[in-house]
PDB file of C-alpha atoms in Angstrom:
ATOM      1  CA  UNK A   1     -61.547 -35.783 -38.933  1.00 44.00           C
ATOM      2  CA  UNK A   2     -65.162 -35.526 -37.422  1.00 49.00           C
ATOM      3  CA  UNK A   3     -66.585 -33.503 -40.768  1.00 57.00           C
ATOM      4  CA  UNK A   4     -64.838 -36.789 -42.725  1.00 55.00           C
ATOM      5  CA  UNK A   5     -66.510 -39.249 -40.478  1.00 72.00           C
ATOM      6  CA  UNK A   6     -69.929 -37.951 -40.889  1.00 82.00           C
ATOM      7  CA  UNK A   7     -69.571 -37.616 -44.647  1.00 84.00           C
ATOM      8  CA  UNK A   8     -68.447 -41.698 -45.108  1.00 82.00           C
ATOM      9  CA  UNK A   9     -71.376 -42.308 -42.870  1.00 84.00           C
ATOM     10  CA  UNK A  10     -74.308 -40.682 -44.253  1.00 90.00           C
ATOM     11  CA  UNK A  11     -72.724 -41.547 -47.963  1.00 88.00           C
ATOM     12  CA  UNK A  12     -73.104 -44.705 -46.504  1.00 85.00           C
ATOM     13  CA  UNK A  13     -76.472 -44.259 -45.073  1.00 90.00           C
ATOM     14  CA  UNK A  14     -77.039 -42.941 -48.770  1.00 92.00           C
ATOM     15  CA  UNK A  15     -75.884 -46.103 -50.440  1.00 88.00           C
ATOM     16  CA  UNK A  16     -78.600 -48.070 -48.057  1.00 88.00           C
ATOM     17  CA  UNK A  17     -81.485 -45.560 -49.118  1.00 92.00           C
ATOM     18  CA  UNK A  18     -80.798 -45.820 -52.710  1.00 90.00           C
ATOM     19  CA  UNK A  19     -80.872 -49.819 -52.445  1.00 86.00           C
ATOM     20  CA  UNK A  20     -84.269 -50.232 -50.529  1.00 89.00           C
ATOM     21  CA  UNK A  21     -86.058 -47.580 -51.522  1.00 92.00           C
ATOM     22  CA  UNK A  22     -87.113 -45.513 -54.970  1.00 93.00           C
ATOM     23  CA  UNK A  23     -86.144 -42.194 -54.205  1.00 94.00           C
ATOM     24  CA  UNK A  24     -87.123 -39.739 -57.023  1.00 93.00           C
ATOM     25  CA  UNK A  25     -85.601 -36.060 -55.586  1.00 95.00           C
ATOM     26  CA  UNK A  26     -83.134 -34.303 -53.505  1.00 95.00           C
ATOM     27  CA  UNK A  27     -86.084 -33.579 -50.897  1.00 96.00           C
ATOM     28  CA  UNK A  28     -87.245 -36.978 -51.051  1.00 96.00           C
ATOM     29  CA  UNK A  29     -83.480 -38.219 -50.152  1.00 96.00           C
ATOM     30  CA  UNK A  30     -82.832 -35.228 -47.218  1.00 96.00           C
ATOM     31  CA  UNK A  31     -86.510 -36.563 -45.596  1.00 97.00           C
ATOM     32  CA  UNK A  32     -85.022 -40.166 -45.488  1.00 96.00           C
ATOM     33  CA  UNK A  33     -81.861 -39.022 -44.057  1.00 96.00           C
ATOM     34  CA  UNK A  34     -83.521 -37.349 -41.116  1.00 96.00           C
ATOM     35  CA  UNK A  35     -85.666 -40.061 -40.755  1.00 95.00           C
ATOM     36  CA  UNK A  36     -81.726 -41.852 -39.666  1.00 92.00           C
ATOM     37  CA  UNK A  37     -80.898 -38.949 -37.914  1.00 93.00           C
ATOM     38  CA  UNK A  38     -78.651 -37.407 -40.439  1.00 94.00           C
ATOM     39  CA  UNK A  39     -79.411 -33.749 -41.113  1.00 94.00           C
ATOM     40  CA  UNK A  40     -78.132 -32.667 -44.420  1.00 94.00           C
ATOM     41  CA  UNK A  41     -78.583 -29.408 -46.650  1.00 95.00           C
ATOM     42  CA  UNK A  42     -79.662 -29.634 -50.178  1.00 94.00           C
ATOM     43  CA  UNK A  43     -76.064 -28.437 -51.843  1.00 94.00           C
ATOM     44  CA  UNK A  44     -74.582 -31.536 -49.303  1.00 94.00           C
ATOM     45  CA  UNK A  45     -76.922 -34.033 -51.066  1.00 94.00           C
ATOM     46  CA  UNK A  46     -75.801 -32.948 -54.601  1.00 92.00           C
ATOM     47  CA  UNK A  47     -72.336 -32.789 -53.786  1.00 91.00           C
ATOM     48  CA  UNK A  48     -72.755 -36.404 -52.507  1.00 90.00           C
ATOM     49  CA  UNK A  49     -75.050 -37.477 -55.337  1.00 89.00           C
ATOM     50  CA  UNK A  50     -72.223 -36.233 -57.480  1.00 86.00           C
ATOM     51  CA  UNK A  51     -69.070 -38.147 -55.291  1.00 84.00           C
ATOM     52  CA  UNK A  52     -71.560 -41.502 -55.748  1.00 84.00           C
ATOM     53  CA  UNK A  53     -72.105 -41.308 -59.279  1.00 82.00           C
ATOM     54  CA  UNK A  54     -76.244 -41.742 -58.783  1.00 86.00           C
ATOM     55  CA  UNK A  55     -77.812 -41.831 -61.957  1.00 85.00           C
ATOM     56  CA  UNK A  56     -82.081 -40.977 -62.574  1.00 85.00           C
ATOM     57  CA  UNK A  57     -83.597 -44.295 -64.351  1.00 82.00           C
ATOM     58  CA  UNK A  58     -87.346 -44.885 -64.831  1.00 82.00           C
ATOM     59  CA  UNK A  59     -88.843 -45.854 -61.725  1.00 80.00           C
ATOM     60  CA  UNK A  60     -91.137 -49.042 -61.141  1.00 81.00           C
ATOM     61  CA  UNK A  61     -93.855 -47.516 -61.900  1.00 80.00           C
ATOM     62  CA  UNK A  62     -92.420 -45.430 -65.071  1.00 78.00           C
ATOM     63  CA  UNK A  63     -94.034 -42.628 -64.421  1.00 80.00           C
ATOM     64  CA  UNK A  64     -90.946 -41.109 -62.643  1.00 83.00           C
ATOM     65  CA  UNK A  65     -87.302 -41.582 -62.296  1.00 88.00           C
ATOM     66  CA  UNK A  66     -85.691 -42.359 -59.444  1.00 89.00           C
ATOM     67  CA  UNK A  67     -82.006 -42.500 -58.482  1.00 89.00           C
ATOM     68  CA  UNK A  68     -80.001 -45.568 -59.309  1.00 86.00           C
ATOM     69  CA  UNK A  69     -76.165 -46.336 -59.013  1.00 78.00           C
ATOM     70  CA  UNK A  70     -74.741 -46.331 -62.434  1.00 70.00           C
ATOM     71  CA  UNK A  71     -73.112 -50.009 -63.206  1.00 60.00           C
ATOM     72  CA  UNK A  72     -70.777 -48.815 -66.027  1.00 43.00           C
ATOM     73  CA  UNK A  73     -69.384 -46.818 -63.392  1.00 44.00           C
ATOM     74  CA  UNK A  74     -67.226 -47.959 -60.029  1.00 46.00           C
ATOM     75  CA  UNK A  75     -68.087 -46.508 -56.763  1.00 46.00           C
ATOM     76  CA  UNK A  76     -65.859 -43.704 -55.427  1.00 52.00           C
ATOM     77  CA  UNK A  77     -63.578 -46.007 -53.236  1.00 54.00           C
ATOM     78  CA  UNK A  78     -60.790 -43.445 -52.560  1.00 54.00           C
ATOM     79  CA  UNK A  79     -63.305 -41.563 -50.073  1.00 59.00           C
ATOM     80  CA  UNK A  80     -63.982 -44.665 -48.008  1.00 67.00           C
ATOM     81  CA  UNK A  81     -60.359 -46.251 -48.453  1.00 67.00           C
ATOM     82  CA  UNK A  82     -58.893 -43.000 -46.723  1.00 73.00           C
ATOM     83  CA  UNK A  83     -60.234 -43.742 -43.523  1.00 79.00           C
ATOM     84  CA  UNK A  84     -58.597 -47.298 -43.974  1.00 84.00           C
ATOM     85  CA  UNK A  85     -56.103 -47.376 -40.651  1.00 86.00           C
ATOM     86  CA  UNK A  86     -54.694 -50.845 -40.852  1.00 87.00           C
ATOM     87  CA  UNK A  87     -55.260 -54.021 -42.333  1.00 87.00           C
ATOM     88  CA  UNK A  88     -54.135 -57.732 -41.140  1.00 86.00           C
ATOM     89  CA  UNK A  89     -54.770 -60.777 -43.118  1.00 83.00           C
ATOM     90  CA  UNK A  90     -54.561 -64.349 -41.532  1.00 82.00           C
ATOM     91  CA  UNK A  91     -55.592 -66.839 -43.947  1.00 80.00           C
ATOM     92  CA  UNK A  92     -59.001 -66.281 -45.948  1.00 83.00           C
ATOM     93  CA  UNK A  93     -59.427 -64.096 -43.465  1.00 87.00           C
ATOM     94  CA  UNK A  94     -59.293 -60.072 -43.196  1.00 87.00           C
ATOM     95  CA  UNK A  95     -59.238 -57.580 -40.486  1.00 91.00           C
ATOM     96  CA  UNK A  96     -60.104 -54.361 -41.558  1.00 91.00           C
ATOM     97  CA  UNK A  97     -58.849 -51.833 -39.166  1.00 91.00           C
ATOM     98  CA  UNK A  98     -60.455 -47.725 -39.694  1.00 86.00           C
ATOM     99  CA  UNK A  99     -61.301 -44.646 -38.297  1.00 83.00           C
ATOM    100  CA  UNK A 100     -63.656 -44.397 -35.532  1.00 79.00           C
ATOM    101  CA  UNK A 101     -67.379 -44.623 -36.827  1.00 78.00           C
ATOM    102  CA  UNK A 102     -65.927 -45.259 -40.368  1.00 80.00           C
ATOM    103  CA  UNK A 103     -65.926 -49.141 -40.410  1.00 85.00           C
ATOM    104  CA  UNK A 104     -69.778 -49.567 -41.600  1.00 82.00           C
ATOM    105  CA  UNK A 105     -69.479 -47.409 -44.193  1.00 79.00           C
ATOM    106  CA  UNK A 106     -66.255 -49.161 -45.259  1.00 83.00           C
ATOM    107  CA  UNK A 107     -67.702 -52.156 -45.576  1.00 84.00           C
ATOM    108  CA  UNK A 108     -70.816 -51.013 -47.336  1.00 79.00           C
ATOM    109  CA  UNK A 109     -68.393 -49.719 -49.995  1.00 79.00           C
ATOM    110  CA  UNK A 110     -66.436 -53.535 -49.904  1.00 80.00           C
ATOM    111  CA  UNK A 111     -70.234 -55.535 -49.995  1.00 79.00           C
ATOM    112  CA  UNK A 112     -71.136 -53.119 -53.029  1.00 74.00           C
ATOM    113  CA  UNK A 113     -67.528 -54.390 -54.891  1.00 71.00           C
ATOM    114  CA  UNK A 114     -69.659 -57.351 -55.757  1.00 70.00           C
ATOM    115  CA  UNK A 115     -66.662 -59.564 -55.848  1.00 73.00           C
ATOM    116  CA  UNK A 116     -66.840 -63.136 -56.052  1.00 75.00           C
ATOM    117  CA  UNK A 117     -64.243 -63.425 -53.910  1.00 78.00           C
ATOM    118  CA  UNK A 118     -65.975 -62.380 -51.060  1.00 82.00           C
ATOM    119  CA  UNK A 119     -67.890 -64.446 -48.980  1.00 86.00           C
ATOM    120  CA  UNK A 120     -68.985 -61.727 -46.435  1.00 87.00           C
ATOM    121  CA  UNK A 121     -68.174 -59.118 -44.150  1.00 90.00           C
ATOM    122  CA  UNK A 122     -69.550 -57.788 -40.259  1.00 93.00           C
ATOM    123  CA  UNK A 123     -68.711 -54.436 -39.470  1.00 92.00           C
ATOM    124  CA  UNK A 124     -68.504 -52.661 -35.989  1.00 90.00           C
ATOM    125  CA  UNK A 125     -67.616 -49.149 -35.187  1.00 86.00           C
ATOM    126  CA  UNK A 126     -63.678 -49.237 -36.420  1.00 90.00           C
ATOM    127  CA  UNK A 127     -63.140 -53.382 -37.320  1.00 94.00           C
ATOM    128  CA  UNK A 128     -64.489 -55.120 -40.379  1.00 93.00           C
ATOM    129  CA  UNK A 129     -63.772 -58.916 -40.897  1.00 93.00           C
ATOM    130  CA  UNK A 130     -63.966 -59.776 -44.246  1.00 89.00           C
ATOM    131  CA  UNK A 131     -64.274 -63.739 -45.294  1.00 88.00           C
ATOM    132  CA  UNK A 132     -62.738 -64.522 -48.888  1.00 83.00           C
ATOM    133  CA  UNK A 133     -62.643 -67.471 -50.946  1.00 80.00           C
ATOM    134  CA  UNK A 134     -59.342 -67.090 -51.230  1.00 70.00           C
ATOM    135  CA  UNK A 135     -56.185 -66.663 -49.325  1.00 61.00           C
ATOM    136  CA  UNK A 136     -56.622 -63.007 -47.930  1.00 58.00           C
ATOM    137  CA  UNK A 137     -53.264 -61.305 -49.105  1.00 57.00           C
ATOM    138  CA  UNK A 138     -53.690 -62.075 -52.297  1.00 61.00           C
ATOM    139  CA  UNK A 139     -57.392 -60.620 -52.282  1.00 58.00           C
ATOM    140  CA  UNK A 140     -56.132 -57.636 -49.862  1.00 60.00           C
ATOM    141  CA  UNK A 141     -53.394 -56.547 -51.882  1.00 59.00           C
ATOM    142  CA  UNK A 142     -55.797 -56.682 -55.157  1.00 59.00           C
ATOM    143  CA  UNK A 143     -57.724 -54.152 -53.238  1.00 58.00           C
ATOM    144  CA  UNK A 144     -55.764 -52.131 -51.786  1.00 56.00           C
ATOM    145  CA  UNK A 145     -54.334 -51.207 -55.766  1.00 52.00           C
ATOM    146  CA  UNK A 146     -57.176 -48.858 -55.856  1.00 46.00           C
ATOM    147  CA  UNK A 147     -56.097 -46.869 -52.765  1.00 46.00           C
TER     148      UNK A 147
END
């Protein structure tokens, strides 16, 4: 269960790279992680480049390419909705209930859904609350047809 945990989170930590910064190689990526405190091995980085379904576009510059996350293609949710241990809706609101240290990356994987629906969501270390427009069963059973 540990070996899971630290997969979801440096995915996750992955996901955050990706978004703020151009990254252009494998090495590039494994620098950033350590800079995060994640230590990963080459093979583990293309394995999770692979599970993410990064794509290489032109960077800003266009001399390069740099990884990208493809938008034909939907995240990998299966990995992140296994650590899923409970969920609780009240409302237009939703408590997300998960495996210890999984909830950030959890919610990462909700905020990049890009759903209207959603207003927001605050992770911890196992909880996410998640604020929809509308009323939260309907929204959490939508979601939970992926898993």
């Amino acid at each position: 269960m540990m070996a899971y945990n630290q997969k979801a989170l440096r995915q996750s930590k992955i996901i955050e790279i990706i978004r703020e910064k151009e990254i252009i190689n494998q090495k590039q990526l494994i620098e950033e992680l350590k800079l995060n405190k994640i230590i990963a091995t080459q093979s583990t980085i293309s394995q999770d480049i692979k599970e993410l379904r990064l794509i290489k576009v032109p960077s800003t510059d266009m001399k390069s390419y740099k990884y990208a996350f493809n938008e034909d293609c939907s995240l990998p949710q299966n990995n992140f909705l296994n650590s899923i241990v409970d969920i609780k809706c009240n409302g237009n609101i939703i408590v997300i209930k998960t495996l210890s240290g999984a909830a950030s990356a959890v919610a990462e994987m909700i905020d990049l859904l890009k759903c209207d629906d959603i207003v927001g969501s605050v992770a911890g270390d196992n909880t996410i609350f998640v604020l929809v427009r509308k009323q939260a069963v309907q929204w959490s059973k939508k979601f939970l047809k992926a898993k």
